[in-house]
Amino acid sequence: MASTETQVEAIANAAQGQRSIDVENPATGAVIATVPDLTAAEIAALATRARAAQPEWEALGFEGRARIMLRAQKWLMDNAQRVIEVIVSETGKSWEDAQTAEISYGGAAFGFWAKHAEDYLGDEKVHSSNLLVTGKKLITRYKPLGLIGVIGPWNYPLTNSFGDCIPALMAGNAVILKPSEVTPLTSMLLAEGMRECGLPEDVFQVATGRGEAGAALVDEVDMIMFTGSTKTGKAVAVKAAERLIPASLELGGKDPFIVLSDADLERAANTAVWSSFMNGGQTCVSTERVYVEAPVYDEFVAKVTEKASKLRQGVPDGFGSVEVGAVTFPPQADIIEAHVKDAVAKGARVVVGGHRAAGPGRFFEPTVLVDVDHTMDAMTQETFGPTMPIMKVADAEEAIRLANDSQYGLAASVFSKDVARGEAVARRLQAGAVNVNDALLNYTALELPMGGWKASGLGSRHGAGGIRKYCAQQAILVSRLHLKRDVHHFPNKVGTSRLIGRLFKFLYGRGKRD
Ligand code: NDP
């Protein structure tokens, strides 16, 4: 089997732009490929080609498009090892992170959207109680918008970049994906796979480039699906507003994890360690801060300390080699270090890790902090790294208040053996998704909407809303049986108007007034 570097080199041969971007393996520091840095004019040319290809793709219908998606699902499974190698090479994540959170997502998403797109987007017959439309045919119809731009982050090149292209394509749109400049290779490989599976030329294209390429893409498309930081998301939203195109924004988070005193502490500790450190803490829905009720605080911290101390970190070299991989994005290591230093300067204690790990790659040790509070950036700003700050709280009320004391509202977790109590707490949290006695797993239920509240986003992915957003809604009314002249048609006549008035009173005026 060819090595990762060879495969990446093969992809890089496709890169022929004049301006280019070097892609680094964050776990080794080696440059593994060079990709084109597209200009605004080149992105406009991609858009022209996409628009030309889209009508034929739409005309294939749900069944025709689903056939290609199911072929792509099979392709992904047949090529899983190759895709994992490319993901790992450009992100530095563990093989398990690439398999569990990326390959599995892609496999499920191809199947899910192939099967359900028509359920969500097929014509809906509507019944209205309004007498004026009695006997008329009423339909809600979903028409693909045309050309969708997807802009993705570097933490999940398959799940959070390519993943959103699947429903957009299944809806009948052409798609241009702008991956992060740090992780473009997975998207390029998937474009190759889609071509092999028979996706017509230009229906799906990858626009490699920097932030400016993303901005240029917003100028060309009919709708933008953005995943990334809140800061860039706001800039994208402003640009989209100027063009009056819809934007769906999946942004940052500072997800709380609440451990109530009646929790199964062993499960809570195992879950917290996993949800804080999987993918090196670089998951939008990572656990970013933990609140533990005072009676179980010491025992929970002891369990977490023991488990976090045993995590292995280093260059991922196949399954089972490490638990925690590299820091993918160079500036992120500075942010992680700054948050830890800020916390320590304000009185926090490091009980595990706390430092950058030795190179040549870019690593930050899995870190557990205690004695933290909300004066510290580690508890209020998105760290997006392998850190777990744990705060003691007096009771559930304090945990809820602190969990909601955030600009973000992406996801959250609550642990309690009393599931009714856990669910009651969940309903009081300001977050788009809450897991009771679990973390992150809601994301795998593609039937459930996933979207952030507050500064964590606008709109959602998954479920009906996750595909309808790629369409324009059209209301169709068909009048089949009718008179030559309806009562509301001109000319206005006193007698008819009075009759209509009496009818309205009869219909709407008989309720009690309290
Ligand atoms: P960024 O916001 O820095 O970048 C996201 C994407 O936007 C990249 O492709 C980037 O290109 C591009 N971009 C940069 N500037 C512009 C611009 N002016 N106009 C259009 N596009 C632009 O985010 P990160 O890549 O750092 O991703 C990490 C963030 O993503 C975290 O905050 C994380 O929480 C969030 N995230 C949210 C998820 C969710 O579902 N809510 C899921 C995953 C991540 P380039 O990289 O080339 O600069």
Coordinates of C-alpha atoms and ligand atoms in Angstrom, one line a residue:
M1 CA 0.0 0.0 0.0
A2 CA 1.2 3.5 -0.8
S3 CA 2.2 5.7 2.1
T4 CA 0.2 8.7 3.1
E5 CA 2.9 11.1 1.8
T6 CA 2.8 9.4 -1.6
Q7 CA -1.0 9.6 -1.8
V8 CA -1.0 13.3 -0.7
E9 CA 1.7 14.0 -3.3
A10 CA -0.6 12.5 -5.9
I11 CA -3.3 14.8 -4.9
A12 CA -0.9 17.7 -4.9
N13 CA 0.0 17.0 -8.5
A14 CA -3.5 18.4 -9.3
A15 CA -2.4 21.7 -7.9
Q16 CA -1.4 24.0 -10.7
G17 CA -2.5 27.5 -9.7
Q18 CA 0.0 30.3 -9.9
R19 CA -0.5 31.3 -6.3
S20 CA -0.2 28.3 -3.9
I21 CA -0.6 27.2 -0.4
D22 CA 1.7 24.7 1.4
V23 CA -0.1 22.1 3.4
E24 CA 1.6 20.9 6.5
N25 CA 1.3 17.8 8.6
P26 CA 0.8 19.3 12.0
A27 CA 2.1 16.2 13.8
T28 CA 5.4 16.1 12.0
G29 CA 5.9 19.7 10.7
A30 CA 6.6 18.4 7.2
V31 CA 5.1 20.1 4.1
I32 CA 3.0 17.3 2.5
A33 CA 1.4 19.1 -0.5
T34 CA 0.9 22.3 -2.3
V35 CA -2.5 23.4 -3.5
P36 CA -3.7 26.4 -5.6
D37 CA -4.7 29.6 -3.9
L38 CA -7.5 30.6 -6.1
T39 CA -8.3 34.2 -7.0
A40 CA -11.7 35.8 -7.0
A41 CA -11.7 35.6 -10.8
E42 CA -11.0 31.9 -10.7
I43 CA -13.8 31.3 -8.3
A44 CA -16.1 33.3 -10.5
A45 CA -15.1 30.9 -13.4
L46 CA -15.9 27.9 -11.2
A47 CA -19.3 29.4 -10.4
T48 CA -20.1 29.8 -14.1
R49 CA -19.3 26.1 -14.7
A50 CA -21.3 25.1 -11.7
R51 CA -24.4 27.0 -12.9
A52 CA -24.1 25.4 -16.3
A53 CA -24.0 21.9 -14.8
Q54 CA -26.8 22.4 -12.2
P55 CA -30.0 22.1 -14.3
E56 CA -29.1 18.6 -15.6
W57 CA -28.2 17.5 -12.0
E58 CA -31.6 18.8 -10.7
A59 CA -33.3 17.1 -13.6
L60 CA -32.0 13.7 -12.5
G61 CA -34.5 13.8 -9.6
F62 CA -34.2 12.3 -6.1
E63 CA -33.7 8.8 -7.3
G64 CA -31.0 9.6 -9.9
R65 CA -29.1 11.7 -7.4
A66 CA -29.5 9.1 -4.6
R67 CA -28.0 6.5 -6.8
I68 CA -24.8 8.5 -7.1
M69 CA -24.8 9.2 -3.3
L70 CA -25.1 5.5 -2.5
R71 CA -22.2 4.8 -4.9
A72 CA -20.3 7.4 -3.0
Q73 CA -21.2 5.8 0.3
K74 CA -19.7 2.6 -1.0
W75 CA -16.7 4.4 -2.4
L76 CA -16.0 6.0 1.0
M77 CA -16.1 2.6 2.8
D78 CA -14.0 1.0 0.1
N79 CA -11.4 3.8 0.4
A80 CA -11.8 4.4 4.2
Q81 CA -8.1 3.7 4.9
R82 CA -6.9 6.1 2.2
V83 CA -9.3 8.8 3.3
I84 CA -8.3 8.3 7.0
E85 CA -4.6 8.6 6.0
V86 CA -5.2 11.9 4.2
I87 CA -7.4 13.3 7.1
V88 CA -4.7 12.3 9.6
S89 CA -1.9 13.7 7.5
E90 CA -3.4 17.2 7.2
T91 CA -5.0 17.5 10.7
G92 CA -2.6 15.4 12.9
K93 CA -5.6 13.8 14.6
S94 CA -5.7 10.2 15.8
W95 CA -6.8 7.5 13.4
E96 CA -9.8 6.8 15.7
D97 CA -10.9 10.4 15.6
A98 CA -10.7 10.2 11.8
Q99 CA -12.7 7.0 11.7
T100 CA -15.3 7.6 14.4
A101 CA -16.1 11.2 13.8
E102 CA -15.4 11.6 10.0
I103 CA -15.6 8.3 8.0
S104 CA -18.6 7.2 10.0
Y105 CA -20.3 10.6 9.6
G106 CA -19.7 10.6 5.8
G107 CA -20.9 7.0 5.5
A108 CA -24.1 7.7 7.5
A109 CA -24.7 11.1 5.8
F110 CA -24.6 9.7 2.2
G111 CA -27.1 7.0 3.1
F112 CA -29.3 9.3 5.2
W113 CA -29.7 12.1 2.6
A114 CA -30.1 9.6 -0.2
K115 CA -33.0 8.0 1.6
H116 CA -34.7 11.0 3.2
A117 CA -34.1 14.0 0.8
E118 CA -37.4 13.3 -0.9
D119 CA -39.3 12.9 2.4
Y120 CA -38.1 16.4 3.4
L121 CA -38.3 18.1 0.0
G122 CA -41.1 16.3 -1.9
D123 CA -44.2 18.4 -2.6
E124 CA -46.4 18.8 0.5
K125 CA -50.1 19.0 0.2
V126 CA -51.5 21.5 2.6
H127 CA -55.0 21.8 4.0
S128 CA -56.2 25.2 5.1
S129 CA -59.1 26.0 7.4
N130 CA -59.7 29.3 5.6
L131 CA -63.0 29.3 3.7
L132 CA -61.6 31.5 1.0
V133 CA -59.4 28.6 -0.2
T134 CA -61.9 25.7 0.3
G135 CA -61.6 23.3 -2.6
K136 CA -58.4 24.7 -3.9
K137 CA -55.2 22.6 -4.2
L138 CA -52.5 24.0 -1.9
I139 CA -48.9 22.8 -2.2
T140 CA -45.6 23.7 -0.5
R141 CA -42.8 23.0 -3.0
Y142 CA -39.0 23.0 -2.4
K143 CA -37.0 24.2 -5.4
P144 CA -33.2 23.9 -5.2
L145 CA -31.6 27.4 -4.9
G146 CA -29.1 26.7 -7.7
L147 CA -25.5 27.2 -6.5
I148 CA -24.5 26.6 -2.9
G149 CA -21.2 27.8 -1.4
V150 CA -19.9 25.7 1.5
I151 CA -17.1 27.2 3.6
G152 CA -15.5 24.8 6.1
P153 CA -13.1 24.9 9.1
W154 CA -10.0 22.8 9.6
N155 CA -11.0 20.6 12.5
Y156 CA -13.2 18.2 10.5
P157 CA -12.4 18.3 6.8
L158 CA -14.8 15.6 6.0
T159 CA -17.6 16.0 8.5
N160 CA -17.9 19.8 8.7
S161 CA -16.8 20.7 5.2
F162 CA -17.8 18.0 2.8
G163 CA -20.6 16.8 5.1
D164 CA -22.7 19.8 4.4
C165 CA -22.3 19.4 0.7
I166 CA -24.2 16.1 0.7
P167 CA -27.7 17.5 1.6
A168 CA -27.0 20.5 -0.6
L169 CA -26.3 18.2 -3.6
M170 CA -29.1 15.8 -2.8
A171 CA -31.5 18.8 -2.9
G172 CA -30.4 19.3 -6.5
N173 CA -27.9 22.1 -6.2
A174 CA -24.4 22.5 -7.6
V175 CA -21.9 23.1 -4.8
I176 CA -18.6 24.8 -4.5
L177 CA -16.7 23.9 -1.3
K178 CA -14.0 26.2 0.1
P179 CA -12.1 24.1 2.6
S180 CA -9.8 25.7 5.2
E181 CA -6.5 26.6 3.7
V182 CA -4.9 24.3 6.4
T183 CA -6.9 21.2 5.4
P184 CA -7.8 21.2 1.7
L185 CA -6.6 17.7 0.8
T186 CA -9.6 15.6 2.1
S187 CA -12.0 17.8 0.1
M188 CA -9.9 17.3 -3.0
L189 CA -9.8 13.5 -2.5
L190 CA -13.6 13.4 -2.0
A191 CA -14.1 15.4 -5.2
E192 CA -12.0 12.7 -6.9
G193 CA -14.2 10.0 -5.3
M194 CA -17.4 11.8 -6.4
R195 CA -16.2 11.9 -10.0
E196 CA -15.4 8.2 -9.9
C197 CA -19.0 7.6 -8.7
G198 CA -20.4 9.3 -11.7
L199 CA -21.2 12.8 -10.3
P200 CA -21.5 14.9 -13.5
E201 CA -18.6 17.3 -14.1
D202 CA -18.7 20.7 -12.3
V203 CA -21.7 19.8 -10.1
F204 CA -19.3 19.6 -7.1
Q205 CA -16.0 21.6 -7.2
V206 CA -13.4 22.4 -4.6
A207 CA -12.1 26.0 -4.4
T208 CA -8.9 25.9 -2.5
G209 CA -7.7 29.2 -1.2
R210 CA -7.3 31.4 1.8
G211 CA -9.9 33.6 3.6
E212 CA -10.2 35.9 0.6
A213 CA -11.3 32.9 -1.5
G214 CA -14.1 32.3 1.0
A215 CA -15.2 35.9 0.7
A216 CA -15.1 35.7 -3.1
L217 CA -17.3 32.6 -2.9
V218 CA -20.0 34.4 -1.0
D219 CA -20.1 36.9 -3.9
E220 CA -20.9 34.1 -6.4
V221 CA -23.4 31.8 -4.8
D222 CA -27.2 31.7 -4.1
M223 CA -26.7 30.6 -0.5
I224 CA -23.8 30.2 1.8
M225 CA -23.3 27.4 4.4
F226 CA -20.5 28.5 6.7
T227 CA -18.8 26.6 9.5
G228 CA -16.1 28.3 11.5
S229 CA -15.4 31.0 14.1
T230 CA -18.0 33.4 15.3
K231 CA -15.8 36.3 14.1
T232 CA -15.6 35.1 10.5
G233 CA -19.2 34.0 10.6
K234 CA -20.3 37.5 11.3
A235 CA -18.2 38.8 8.4
V236 CA -19.9 36.2 6.1
A237 CA -23.3 37.1 7.4
V238 CA -22.7 40.8 6.6
K239 CA -21.6 40.0 3.1
A240 CA -24.5 37.6 2.6
A241 CA -26.9 40.4 3.8
E242 CA -25.4 42.8 1.3
R243 CA -26.3 40.3 -1.4
L244 CA -29.6 39.3 0.3
I245 CA -28.7 35.6 0.0
P246 CA -29.5 33.2 2.9
A247 CA -26.6 32.2 5.2
S248 CA -26.5 29.3 7.5
L249 CA -23.9 29.7 10.2
E250 CA -22.4 27.0 12.4
L251 CA -20.0 28.8 14.8
G252 CA -18.0 28.5 17.9
G253 CA -19.0 27.1 21.3
K254 CA -18.0 26.9 25.0
D255 CA -19.9 23.8 25.9
P256 CA -20.6 23.2 29.6
F257 CA -20.7 19.8 31.2
I258 CA -22.6 19.6 34.4
V259 CA -22.1 16.8 36.9
L260 CA -24.9 16.6 39.5
S261 CA -24.2 14.9 42.9
D262 CA -26.3 11.9 42.0
A263 CA -24.4 11.2 38.8
D264 CA -22.8 7.9 37.8
L265 CA -19.3 9.4 38.4
E266 CA -17.4 6.7 36.6
R267 CA -19.5 7.3 33.4
A268 CA -19.3 11.1 33.9
A269 CA -15.5 11.0 34.2
N270 CA -15.0 8.7 31.2
T271 CA -17.4 10.8 29.1
A272 CA -15.8 14.1 30.2
V273 CA -12.3 12.9 29.4
W274 CA -13.4 11.7 26.0
S275 CA -15.5 14.8 25.1
S276 CA -12.8 17.2 26.2
F277 CA -9.8 15.5 24.6
M278 CA -11.2 13.6 21.5
N279 CA -9.9 15.3 18.3
G280 CA -7.5 17.1 20.6
G281 CA -10.4 19.2 22.0
Q282 CA -10.8 20.7 18.5
T283 CA -14.5 20.0 18.1
C284 CA -17.1 22.7 18.0
V285 CA -19.1 20.6 20.5
S286 CA -16.1 19.7 22.7
T287 CA -16.6 19.9 26.4
E288 CA -14.9 23.2 27.2
R289 CA -15.8 23.7 30.9
V290 CA -17.1 21.4 33.7
Y291 CA -19.2 22.2 36.7
V292 CA -19.4 19.7 39.5
E293 CA -21.7 19.8 42.5
A294 CA -19.6 20.1 45.7
P295 CA -20.4 16.8 47.3
V296 CA -18.9 14.8 44.4
Y297 CA -16.3 17.3 43.3
D298 CA -13.2 15.7 44.8
E299 CA -14.1 12.2 43.7
F300 CA -14.8 13.4 40.1
V301 CA -11.6 15.4 39.9
A302 CA -9.6 12.3 41.2
K303 CA -11.2 10.1 38.5
V304 CA -10.6 12.6 35.7
T305 CA -7.0 13.2 36.8
E306 CA -6.2 9.5 36.8
K307 CA -7.8 9.0 33.4
A308 CA -6.3 12.1 31.7
S309 CA -2.8 11.3 33.0
K310 CA -2.9 8.0 31.1
L311 CA -3.7 9.6 27.7
R312 CA -1.1 9.0 25.0
Q313 CA -0.2 11.9 22.7
G314 CA 2.1 11.9 19.7
V315 CA 2.4 11.4 16.0
P316 CA -0.6 9.2 15.0
D317 CA 0.7 6.0 13.5
G318 CA -2.3 3.7 12.9
F319 CA -5.2 2.6 15.1
G320 CA -4.4 2.3 18.8
S321 CA -1.3 4.5 18.6
V322 CA -2.4 7.6 20.5
E323 CA -5.5 9.0 22.1
V324 CA -4.7 12.7 21.5
G325 CA -3.2 14.1 18.3
A326 CA -1.7 17.4 17.3
V327 CA -2.9 21.0 17.3
T328 CA -4.0 21.4 13.6
F329 CA -4.0 25.2 13.2
P330 CA -0.7 27.0 14.1
P331 CA -2.2 30.0 15.9
Q332 CA -4.5 27.7 18.0
A333 CA -1.5 26.5 20.1
D334 CA -0.9 30.1 21.2
I335 CA -4.6 30.5 22.2
I336 CA -4.5 27.3 24.2
E337 CA -1.3 28.3 26.0
A338 CA -2.6 31.8 26.7
H339 CA -5.8 30.4 28.3
V340 CA -3.9 28.1 30.5
K341 CA -1.4 30.8 31.5
D342 CA -4.2 33.3 32.2
A343 CA -6.0 30.8 34.4
V344 CA -2.9 30.0 36.4
A345 CA -2.1 33.7 36.8
K346 CA -5.6 34.1 38.3
G347 CA -5.3 31.3 40.8
A348 CA -6.1 28.0 38.9
R349 CA -4.1 24.9 39.5
V350 CA -2.9 22.5 36.7
V351 CA -3.4 18.9 37.8
V352 CA -2.5 17.3 34.5
G353 CA -0.4 18.6 31.6
G354 CA -0.3 22.4 31.1
H355 CA 2.4 22.8 28.5
R356 CA 3.2 22.6 24.8
A357 CA 4.7 19.2 24.2
A358 CA 8.0 18.7 22.4
G359 CA 8.1 18.9 18.6
P360 CA 8.9 18.7 15.7
G361 CA 5.1 18.6 15.4
R362 CA 2.6 20.9 17.2
F363 CA 1.2 19.4 20.4
F364 CA -0.4 20.7 23.6
E365 CA -0.5 18.3 26.5
P366 CA -4.0 17.1 27.6
T367 CA -4.6 19.5 30.5
V368 CA -6.8 19.5 33.5
L369 CA -7.3 22.7 35.5
V370 CA -9.0 23.1 38.8
D371 CA -9.8 26.2 41.1
V372 CA -11.1 28.0 38.0
D373 CA -13.8 30.7 37.8
H374 CA -15.5 33.0 35.3
T375 CA -12.8 35.7 35.5
M376 CA -10.6 33.3 33.5
D377 CA -10.5 33.1 29.7
A378 CA -10.4 29.3 30.0
M379 CA -14.0 29.4 31.3
T380 CA -15.4 32.1 29.0
Q381 CA -13.6 32.1 25.7
E382 CA -13.5 29.2 23.2
T383 CA -10.2 27.4 23.8
F384 CA -10.5 24.8 21.1
G385 CA -7.8 22.6 22.5
P386 CA -7.1 19.7 24.9
T387 CA -8.0 21.4 28.1
M388 CA -10.6 20.6 30.8
P389 CA -11.2 23.3 33.4
I390 CA -13.3 22.0 36.3
M391 CA -15.2 24.3 38.7
K392 CA -16.9 23.3 42.0
V393 CA -20.5 24.6 42.3
A394 CA -22.8 24.7 45.3
D395 CA -25.8 23.2 43.6
A396 CA -27.6 22.6 40.3
E397 CA -28.9 26.2 40.3
E398 CA -25.4 27.6 40.3
A399 CA -24.3 25.1 37.6
I400 CA -27.2 26.2 35.4
R401 CA -26.6 29.9 36.0
L402 CA -22.9 29.6 35.1
A403 CA -23.5 27.3 32.1
N404 CA -25.8 30.0 30.7
D405 CA -23.4 32.8 31.5
S406 CA -21.8 32.6 28.1
Q407 CA -22.0 34.4 24.7
Y408 CA -22.2 30.9 23.2
G409 CA -25.0 28.3 23.1
L410 CA -23.9 25.4 21.0
A411 CA -24.2 22.2 23.1
A412 CA -24.1 21.0 26.7
S413 CA -24.1 17.9 28.8
V414 CA -25.8 17.0 32.1
F415 CA -25.1 14.0 34.3
S416 CA -27.6 12.6 36.8
K417 CA -28.9 9.1 37.6
D418 CA -32.3 10.7 37.9
V419 CA -33.0 11.1 34.2
A420 CA -36.1 13.2 34.7
R421 CA -34.0 15.6 36.8
G422 CA -31.3 15.6 34.1
E423 CA -33.9 16.4 31.4
A424 CA -35.4 19.2 33.5
V425 CA -31.9 20.7 33.8
A426 CA -31.3 20.2 30.0
R427 CA -34.5 22.2 29.2
R428 CA -33.1 25.2 31.2
L429 CA -29.8 25.3 29.4
Q430 CA -29.3 27.9 26.6
A431 CA -27.9 25.5 24.0
G432 CA -28.9 24.2 20.7
A433 CA -28.3 20.6 21.8
V434 CA -28.1 19.0 25.3
N435 CA -27.1 15.4 26.1
V436 CA -28.2 13.8 29.3
N437 CA -25.6 11.3 30.6
D438 CA -23.8 11.6 27.3
A439 CA -21.8 14.1 25.2
L440 CA -21.6 14.9 21.5
L441 CA -23.7 11.9 20.5
N442 CA -26.7 14.0 19.4
Y443 CA -24.6 15.0 16.4
T444 CA -24.7 11.5 15.0
A445 CA -28.5 11.4 14.9
L446 CA -29.0 13.1 11.6
E447 CA -32.7 13.3 12.2
L448 CA -32.1 15.8 15.0
P449 CA -31.5 19.4 14.2
M450 CA -28.0 20.6 15.1
G451 CA -27.5 24.4 15.4
G452 CA -26.2 26.9 17.9
W453 CA -28.1 29.5 19.9
K454 CA -26.7 33.0 20.7
A455 CA -23.2 33.6 19.2
S456 CA -23.0 29.9 18.2
G457 CA -24.9 30.3 14.9
L458 CA -27.9 30.8 12.8
G459 CA -29.9 28.0 11.3
S460 CA -29.1 24.3 11.7
R461 CA -27.8 21.3 9.9
H462 CA -29.5 17.8 9.9
G463 CA -33.2 17.1 10.0
A464 CA -35.7 18.8 7.8
G465 CA -34.2 22.2 8.3
G466 CA -30.8 20.8 7.3
I467 CA -31.8 20.3 3.7
R468 CA -34.8 22.7 3.2
K469 CA -32.3 25.6 3.8
Y470 CA -30.8 24.7 0.4
C471 CA -34.1 25.3 -1.3
A472 CA -36.5 28.2 -2.1
Q473 CA -39.9 27.5 -0.7
Q474 CA -42.8 28.0 -3.2
A475 CA -46.4 28.1 -2.3
I476 CA -48.7 26.9 -5.1
L477 CA -52.5 27.4 -5.1
V478 CA -54.5 25.8 -7.9
S479 CA -58.1 26.7 -8.3
R480 CA -59.8 23.8 -9.9
L481 CA -63.6 24.2 -9.4
H482 CA -64.7 27.9 -9.3
L483 CA -67.3 30.4 -10.2
K484 CA -66.8 33.0 -12.9
R485 CA -66.7 35.7 -10.2
D486 CA -65.9 35.2 -6.5
V487 CA -67.6 37.2 -3.7
H488 CA -64.4 39.2 -3.0
H489 CA -63.9 40.2 -6.7
F490 CA -64.8 43.7 -7.9
P491 CA -67.1 45.6 -7.9
N492 CA -67.5 46.2 -4.1
K493 CA -71.1 46.1 -3.1
V494 CA -72.6 47.1 0.3
G495 CA -74.8 44.0 0.6
T496 CA -72.1 41.6 -0.2
S497 CA -69.6 43.3 2.1
R498 CA -72.1 43.2 5.0
L499 CA -72.7 39.5 4.4
I500 CA -69.0 38.8 4.4
G501 CA -68.6 40.8 7.6
R502 CA -71.4 38.7 9.3
L503 CA -69.7 35.6 8.1
F504 CA -66.3 36.7 9.7
K505 CA -68.1 37.5 12.9
F506 CA -69.7 34.1 12.9
L507 CA -66.4 32.4 12.2
Y508 CA -64.1 34.4 14.5
G509 CA -66.2 36.3 16.9
R510 CA -67.9 33.7 19.0
G511 CA -65.1 33.0 21.5
K512 CA -65.2 34.1 25.1
R513 CA -63.5 37.3 26.1
D514 CA -61.8 36.9 29.5
Ligands
NDP1 P1 -12.4 30.4 10.7 O1 -13.6 31.2 10.9 O2 -11.1 31.0 10.9 O3 -12.4 29.8 9.2 C1 -13.5 29.1 8.7 C2 -13.4 29.1 7.2 O4 -13.7 30.4 6.7 C3 -12.1 28.7 6.6 O5 -12.3 28.0 5.4 C4 -11.5 30.1 6.3 O6 -10.5 30.1 5.3 C5 -12.7 30.8 5.8 N1 -12.6 32.3 5.9 C6 -11.7 33.1 6.5 N2 -12.0 34.4 6.3 C7 -13.1 34.5 5.5 C8 -13.9 35.5 5.0 N3 -13.6 36.8 5.2 N4 -15.0 35.2 4.2 C9 -15.3 33.9 4.0 N5 -14.6 32.8 4.5 C10 -13.5 33.1 5.3 O7 -12.6 29.1 11.6 P2 -11.6 27.9 11.8 O8 -11.2 27.3 10.5 O9 -10.5 28.4 12.7 O10 -12.5 26.8 12.5 C11 -12.6 26.7 13.9 C12 -13.9 27.3 14.4 O11 -15.0 26.6 13.7 C13 -14.2 27.2 15.9 O12 -14.7 28.4 16.4 C14 -15.2 26.1 15.9 O13 -16.0 26.1 17.1 C15 -16.0 26.3 14.7 N6 -16.7 25.1 14.3 C16 -18.1 25.1 14.5 C17 -18.8 24.0 14.2 C18 -20.3 24.0 14.3 O14 -21.0 23.1 13.8 N7 -20.9 24.9 15.0 C19 -18.2 22.8 13.7 C20 -16.8 22.9 13.5 C21 -16.1 24.0 13.8 P3 -8.9 29.9 5.8 O15 -8.9 28.7 6.7 O16 -8.3 29.6 4.5 O17 -8.6 31.1 6.5

